């Protein structure tokens, strides 16, 4: 039996290179080795206000992006979270065993709630519990995500262990898979922050659907640190970030990337980097456009069906262990 992978992204904003390098690229690399489930987490999206028409569109667009990245529907299961109602049901159960204190420690809530807990939605607060539900429903072994999700993964592990201890062995305790390179791609404008969908300054992020001109302009405008050499250096996060992107776009090792730019200046480096990103994204963008709607619908329907079978079985076990019985169960 293959071990299982589960991961997902929210259908909000525009996906950027950070999302691809930190998450999607690794999903594609791991999908042959594991039985994989890749979810479009639309229930997570509504923890912040969304325009319904935009959300509907972005949900399908994200499925296209998964496919264009190389997630293969013949071997992986792609589905929309709201198609499998067990996600919301198990989230309720887990919210009864999660503690206020442990959720209060989640740093993403503090960021997204802008430090104002009084005004933040309750769903934003319990967001990591829904994420734990996503993962635990599938008896997931490995969760490939970027570094910003590490704390959420630890909560998922704690909830699984607590449930197993209180009600008997039920859940696989999941491990995070955080790639050694690319797990924290930084903003091109403010390298102290991660590249983010919700950044007000669009110049900080390279979106996967940006055209060649926009990409080139954003890279030319990227801030650089003092110094002139093109080298990895912890004290120079801006140049290290650009080199990381270059390395991952071209498949070079860090040493090869540095050697390639030995004796060259920032201007030369930025032109080559822009070219590498544009060339990398060109076929990807074509695949996004080419995807047929009917085919997409079928993939998502089949995916939901496969997911539901496993989710149902886990939830049934959870209810049985807890003594939750209805007239029909
Ligand atoms: P989200 O767009 O927040 O749903 O994130 C989808 C995936 O992308 C998650 O696994 C994140 O950890 C990952 N991710 C988001 N931003 C970055 C970043 N700047 N660098 C690396 N990975 C990221
Ligand atoms: N919280 C994740 C993010 O913002 C998205 C997500 C929801 C997720 N459920 C998940 C990721 C389960 C991995 C596994 O990026």
PDB file of C-alpha atoms and ligand atoms in Angstrom, residues 6-10 19 27 41 44 81 108 112 127 130-132 134-135 143-145 148-149 152-153, ligand 2:
ATOM      1  CA  UNK A   6      -2.907  15.525   1.126  1.00  0.00           C
ATOM      2  CA  UNK A   7      -2.450  19.188   0.306  1.00  0.00           C
ATOM      3  CA  UNK A   8      -4.455  22.162  -0.868  1.00  0.00           C
ATOM      4  CA  UNK A   9      -4.502  25.837  -1.731  1.00  0.00           C
ATOM      5  CA  UNK A  10      -7.165  28.496  -1.365  1.00  0.00           C
ATOM      6  CA  UNK A  19       2.911  28.922  -4.157  1.00  0.00           C
ATOM      7  CA  UNK A  27       3.051  17.813  -5.193  1.00  0.00           C
ATOM      8  CA  UNK A  41     -10.091  24.601  -0.250  1.00  0.00           C
ATOM      9  CA  UNK A  44     -11.119  28.073   3.869  1.00  0.00           C
ATOM     10  CA  UNK A  81     -13.453  20.792  -0.578  1.00  0.00           C
ATOM     11  CA  UNK A 108      -1.486  33.303  10.889  1.00  0.00           C
ATOM     12  CA  UNK A 112      -4.867  37.771   8.915  1.00  0.00           C
ATOM     13  CA  UNK A 127      -9.344  27.860  10.256  1.00  0.00           C
ATOM     14  CA  UNK A 130     -10.747  22.786   9.297  1.00  0.00           C
ATOM     15  CA  UNK A 131      -7.265  22.249   7.873  1.00  0.00           C
ATOM     16  CA  UNK A 132      -6.651  19.432  10.369  1.00  0.00           C
ATOM     17  CA  UNK A 134      -8.897  18.015   5.632  1.00  0.00           C
ATOM     18  CA  UNK A 135      -5.713  16.154   6.464  1.00  0.00           C
ATOM     19  CA  UNK A 143       1.557  17.064   3.809  1.00  0.00           C
ATOM     20  CA  UNK A 144       3.685  19.012   1.310  1.00  0.00           C
ATOM     21  CA  UNK A 145       3.389  22.737   2.131  1.00  0.00           C
ATOM     22  CA  UNK A 148       4.136  29.285   6.634  1.00  0.00           C
ATOM     23  CA  UNK A 149       1.961  26.188   7.234  1.00  0.00           C
ATOM     24  CA  UNK A 152      -0.865  24.497  11.358  1.00  0.00           C
ATOM     25  CA  UNK A 153       0.622  21.061  10.696  1.00  0.00           C
TER      26      UNK A 153
HETATM   27  N1  LIG B   2      -3.981  26.568   4.977  1.00  0.00           N
HETATM   28  C1  LIG B   2      -3.363  26.277   3.727  1.00  0.00           C
HETATM   29  C2  LIG B   2      -2.812  27.592   3.127  1.00  0.00           C
HETATM   30  O1  LIG B   2      -3.300  28.649   3.367  1.00  0.00           O
HETATM   31  C3  LIG B   2      -4.322  25.640   2.743  1.00  0.00           C
HETATM   32  C4  LIG B   2      -4.831  24.332   3.245  1.00  0.00           C
HETATM   33  C5  LIG B   2      -6.088  24.073   3.702  1.00  0.00           C
HETATM   34  C6  LIG B   2      -4.095  23.128   3.343  1.00  0.00           C
HETATM   35  N2  LIG B   2      -6.198  22.757   4.072  1.00  0.00           N
HETATM   36  C7  LIG B   2      -4.985  22.145   3.853  1.00  0.00           C
HETATM   37  C8  LIG B   2      -2.781  22.780   3.039  1.00  0.00           C
HETATM   38  C9  LIG B   2      -4.573  20.832   4.107  1.00  0.00           C
HETATM   39  C10 LIG B   2      -2.362  21.452   3.283  1.00  0.00           C
HETATM   40  C11 LIG B   2      -3.267  20.503   3.814  1.00  0.00           C
HETATM   41  O2  LIG B   2      -1.892  27.527   2.392  1.00  0.00           O
END
